[in-house]
Amino acid sequence: MTGYFIAFEGGEGVGKSTQEALLADYLTQQGHVVLRTREPGGTPAAEQIRDTVLSRAHEGMNPQSEALLFAAARGDHVARVVRPALARGDVIISDRYIDSSISYQGYARALGADRIKDLSMWATGGLLPDLTIVMALDPEVSMKRVVNPDRLESEPMQYHRDVADAFLEIAAQDPNRYLIVDAAGTKEESARVIRERVMQELN
Ligand code: TMP
């Protein structure tokens, strides 16, 4: 039995968690076993890494170290939560995955998309989502919704523009594995578009 792995991606404040919750409820009603999880995080060790990497106490962290910490958290999350859930046949909904590293560290921190992707592929034994849903919204709009910004949310607007552009560029390269959702619409409309695509894939 193999499950199905869905990642939600996008900038800050674009409404990912609302859509994750709506999709999880819907799939549960349809009889699926759904596991909601997040990155960085999802295991005790990865949650500790999350606290470290997002803490404003670490302003100015070396970018390479930041990239390694996200990859380290991902490796533990995949080995101990995602792969076992896939083996059980669950549907996994993860708030962020590898494309966050490619966009935030690879593009916006200019560490190189290929290198950052290789690092995460190494850390996870090459696990990619079956479907990645990119929630797209102008950062000028979405960043206004962020309260109590963490270390990365406190980066300048140009950083968030680079991140948003990177997600769109990645998603456009592979329409079979990505769905871009215009997050400027109503949450009901976004939910409908997401549900239709996921049900099409699951059937
Ligand atoms: P969030 O889960 O509350 O969105 O916070 C996670 C933050 O970490 C967000 O600013 C995106 C950032 N991030 C990366 O820079 N690289 C990554 O690989 C991941 C998973 C998140």
Short mmCIF file of C-alpha atoms and ligand atoms in Angstrom, two decimals:
data_model
loop_
_atom_site.label_atom_id
_atom_site.label_comp_id
_atom_site.label_asym_id
_atom_site.label_seq_id
_atom_site.Cartn_x
_atom_site.Cartn_y
_atom_site.Cartn_z
CA MET A 1 0.00 0.00 0.00
CA THR A 2 1.36 3.43 -0.82
CA GLY A 3 -0.09 6.71 0.29
CA TYR A 4 -0.15 10.11 -1.35
CA PHE A 5 2.07 13.06 -0.47
CA ILE A 6 0.81 16.64 -0.90
CA ALA A 7 2.93 19.70 -0.09
CA PHE A 8 1.56 23.23 0.23
CA GLU A 9 4.00 25.99 -0.69
CA GLY A 10 3.97 29.77 -0.97
CA GLY A 11 5.13 32.89 0.80
CA GLU A 12 4.12 34.05 4.25
CA GLY A 13 0.48 34.90 4.93
CA VAL A 14 -0.92 33.44 1.70
CA GLY A 15 -3.50 31.24 3.47
CA LYS A 16 -1.80 27.84 3.29
CA SER A 17 -2.96 26.60 6.68
CA THR A 18 -6.61 27.47 6.00
CA GLN A 19 -6.50 25.49 2.77
CA GLU A 20 -4.64 22.59 4.39
CA ALA A 21 -7.35 22.34 7.06
CA LEU A 22 -10.19 22.50 4.52
CA LEU A 23 -8.56 19.84 2.33
CA ALA A 24 -7.83 17.57 5.30
CA ASP A 25 -11.45 17.78 6.46
CA TYR A 26 -12.74 17.04 3.00
CA LEU A 27 -10.44 14.05 2.43
CA THR A 28 -11.28 12.66 5.86
CA GLN A 29 -14.99 12.85 4.98
CA GLN A 30 -14.16 10.95 1.81
CA GLY A 31 -12.74 8.12 3.92
CA HIS A 32 -9.01 8.85 3.65
CA VAL A 33 -6.65 8.73 6.60
CA VAL A 34 -5.00 12.16 6.56
CA LEU A 35 -1.82 13.21 8.32
CA ARG A 36 -1.18 16.94 8.60
CA THR A 37 2.38 17.96 9.28
CA ARG A 38 4.75 20.87 8.70
CA GLU A 39 8.29 21.93 7.87
CA PRO A 40 10.54 22.79 9.42
CA GLY A 41 9.16 20.44 12.06
CA GLY A 42 7.05 17.32 12.33
CA THR A 43 9.34 15.41 14.73
CA PRO A 44 10.69 16.46 18.14
CA ALA A 45 14.20 16.95 16.71
CA ALA A 46 12.94 18.87 13.67
CA GLU A 47 10.77 21.10 15.89
CA GLN A 48 13.87 21.97 17.92
CA ILE A 49 15.71 22.81 14.71
CA ARG A 50 12.70 24.98 13.75
CA ASP A 51 13.01 26.96 16.98
CA THR A 52 16.70 27.52 16.29
CA VAL A 53 16.50 28.43 12.62
CA LEU A 54 13.49 30.78 12.94
CA SER A 55 14.54 32.51 16.16
CA ARG A 56 15.18 36.24 15.95
CA ALA A 57 17.96 35.61 18.45
CA HIS A 58 19.94 34.31 15.45
CA GLU A 59 19.77 37.36 13.15
CA GLY A 60 22.57 37.17 10.60
CA MET A 61 22.94 33.36 10.71
CA ASN A 62 25.35 32.06 8.10
CA PRO A 63 23.17 31.25 5.01
CA GLN A 64 24.84 27.89 4.40
CA SER A 65 24.17 26.90 8.00
CA GLU A 66 20.56 27.97 7.60
CA ALA A 67 20.24 25.74 4.51
CA LEU A 68 21.80 22.79 6.33
CA LEU A 69 19.45 23.18 9.27
CA PHE A 70 16.36 23.13 7.04
CA ALA A 71 17.72 20.04 5.26
CA ALA A 72 18.56 18.36 8.57
CA ALA A 73 15.02 18.93 9.85
CA ARG A 74 13.59 17.60 6.57
CA GLY A 75 15.64 14.42 6.70
CA ASP A 76 14.35 13.52 10.17
CA HIS A 77 10.76 14.43 9.25
CA VAL A 78 10.79 12.28 6.11
CA ALA A 79 12.48 9.26 7.70
CA ARG A 80 10.38 9.18 10.85
CA VAL A 81 6.99 10.59 9.83
CA VAL A 82 6.42 10.93 6.09
CA ARG A 83 7.79 7.60 4.85
CA PRO A 84 6.05 5.55 7.58
CA ALA A 85 2.75 7.33 6.80
CA LEU A 86 3.19 6.66 3.07
CA ALA A 87 3.84 3.00 3.86
CA ARG A 88 0.55 2.88 5.81
CA GLY A 89 -1.30 4.34 2.84
CA ASP A 90 -2.14 7.71 4.41
CA VAL A 91 -2.60 11.01 2.61
CA ILE A 92 0.07 13.37 3.94
CA ILE A 93 -0.49 17.13 3.83
CA SER A 94 2.70 18.99 4.62
CA ASP A 95 2.89 22.73 5.22
CA ARG A 96 6.03 23.39 3.12
CA TYR A 97 8.64 20.99 1.76
CA ILE A 98 11.66 21.00 -0.57
CA ASP A 99 10.49 23.92 -2.75
CA SER A 100 10.63 26.21 0.29
CA SER A 101 14.34 25.46 0.54
CA ILE A 102 14.84 25.97 -3.18
CA SER A 103 12.94 29.29 -3.10
CA TYR A 104 14.12 30.78 0.21
CA GLN A 105 17.69 29.47 0.34
CA GLY A 106 18.41 28.55 -3.30
CA TYR A 107 16.96 31.64 -4.99
CA ALA A 108 16.34 34.38 -2.41
CA ARG A 109 19.60 33.73 -0.52
CA ALA A 110 21.30 32.98 -3.83
CA LEU A 111 22.86 29.72 -2.66
CA GLY A 112 21.91 28.02 -5.94
CA ALA A 113 18.71 26.10 -6.68
CA ASP A 114 20.46 22.92 -7.87
CA ARG A 115 22.76 22.67 -4.90
CA ILE A 116 19.91 23.22 -2.44
CA LYS A 117 17.73 20.69 -4.22
CA ASP A 118 20.57 18.12 -4.19
CA LEU A 119 21.08 18.67 -0.47
CA SER A 120 17.43 17.94 0.31
CA MET A 121 17.33 15.00 -2.06
CA TRP A 122 20.31 13.57 -0.20
CA ALA A 123 18.72 14.23 3.19
CA THR A 124 15.43 12.56 2.25
CA GLY A 125 16.62 9.68 0.09
CA GLY A 126 15.10 11.46 -2.91
CA LEU A 127 11.50 11.82 -1.76
CA LEU A 128 9.41 14.31 -3.76
CA PRO A 129 5.70 15.07 -3.23
CA ASP A 130 3.12 13.52 -5.56
CA LEU A 131 1.51 16.96 -5.83
CA THR A 132 2.67 20.41 -4.74
CA ILE A 133 0.11 23.19 -4.35
CA VAL A 134 1.62 26.66 -4.69
CA MET A 135 -0.53 29.43 -3.20
CA ALA A 136 0.31 32.59 -5.13
CA LEU A 137 -0.27 36.08 -3.75
CA ASP A 138 1.50 39.40 -4.18
CA PRO A 139 3.89 39.71 -1.19
CA GLU A 140 2.86 43.36 -0.78
CA VAL A 141 -0.57 42.00 0.17
CA SER A 142 0.40 38.81 2.02
CA MET A 143 3.13 40.32 4.22
CA LYS A 144 0.59 42.74 5.72
CA ARG A 145 -1.12 39.69 7.27
CA VAL A 146 1.98 38.56 9.19
CA VAL A 147 1.89 39.31 12.93
CA ASN A 148 4.95 38.77 15.17
CA PRO A 149 7.38 38.17 12.29
CA ASP A 150 10.05 35.48 12.83
CA ARG A 151 13.64 35.78 11.56
CA LEU A 152 12.80 35.02 7.92
CA GLU A 153 9.54 36.94 7.90
CA SER A 154 11.58 39.98 8.99
CA GLU A 155 13.61 39.95 5.76
CA PRO A 156 13.13 42.96 3.42
CA MET A 157 10.30 43.01 0.84
CA GLN A 158 12.68 42.20 -2.04
CA TYR A 159 13.49 38.88 -0.38
CA HIS A 160 9.78 37.98 -0.28
CA ARG A 161 9.34 39.05 -3.91
CA ASP A 162 12.23 36.75 -4.91
CA VAL A 163 10.65 33.89 -2.96
CA ALA A 164 7.24 34.41 -4.59
CA ASP A 165 8.80 34.55 -8.09
CA ALA A 166 10.82 31.40 -7.40
CA PHE A 167 7.77 29.37 -6.40
CA LEU A 168 5.99 30.38 -9.60
CA GLU A 169 9.02 29.56 -11.72
CA ILE A 170 9.44 26.12 -10.16
CA ALA A 171 5.73 25.30 -10.49
CA ALA A 172 5.56 26.42 -14.11
CA GLN A 173 8.26 23.92 -15.07
CA ASP A 174 6.17 20.87 -14.21
CA PRO A 175 2.36 21.33 -14.42
CA ASN A 176 1.82 17.58 -13.84
CA ARG A 177 3.23 17.77 -10.34
CA TYR A 178 2.20 21.33 -9.42
CA LEU A 179 -1.00 23.29 -9.02
CA ILE A 180 -0.75 27.08 -8.82
CA VAL A 181 -3.68 28.58 -6.90
CA ASP A 182 -4.50 32.28 -7.15
CA ALA A 183 -4.77 33.07 -3.45
CA ALA A 184 -6.28 36.50 -4.14
CA GLY A 185 -9.71 34.90 -4.59
CA THR A 186 -12.07 33.72 -1.85
CA LYS A 187 -11.02 30.84 0.36
CA GLU A 188 -14.01 28.85 -0.91
CA GLU A 189 -12.88 29.27 -4.51
CA SER A 190 -9.31 28.23 -3.68
CA ALA A 191 -10.62 25.22 -1.76
CA ARG A 192 -12.75 24.14 -4.71
CA VAL A 193 -9.84 24.32 -7.18
CA ILE A 194 -7.60 22.37 -4.80
CA ARG A 195 -10.23 19.72 -4.05
CA GLU A 196 -10.94 19.10 -7.73
CA ARG A 197 -7.30 18.59 -8.59
CA VAL A 198 -6.58 16.36 -5.59
CA MET A 199 -9.63 14.15 -6.22
CA GLN A 200 -8.65 13.87 -9.87
CA GLU A 201 -5.17 12.67 -8.80
CA LEU A 202 -6.44 10.31 -6.09
CA ASN A 203 -8.93 8.68 -8.43
P1 TMP B 1 6.09 28.90 8.58
O1 TMP B 1 6.03 27.42 8.69
O2 TMP B 1 5.44 29.56 9.73
O3 TMP B 1 5.67 29.41 7.26
O4 TMP B 1 7.61 29.34 8.80
C1 TMP B 1 8.63 28.70 8.18
C2 TMP B 1 9.60 29.73 7.69
O5 TMP B 1 10.79 29.07 7.26
C3 TMP B 1 9.10 30.52 6.50
O6 TMP B 1 9.63 31.82 6.57
C4 TMP B 1 9.74 29.80 5.33
C5 TMP B 1 11.04 29.32 5.90
N1 TMP B 1 11.57 28.11 5.29
C6 TMP B 1 12.76 28.17 4.59
O7 TMP B 1 13.35 29.23 4.46
N2 TMP B 1 13.26 27.02 4.05
C7 TMP B 1 12.64 25.80 4.19
O8 TMP B 1 13.13 24.79 3.69
C8 TMP B 1 11.41 25.77 4.93
C9 TMP B 1 10.69 24.46 5.09
C10 TMP B 1 10.91 26.93 5.45
#
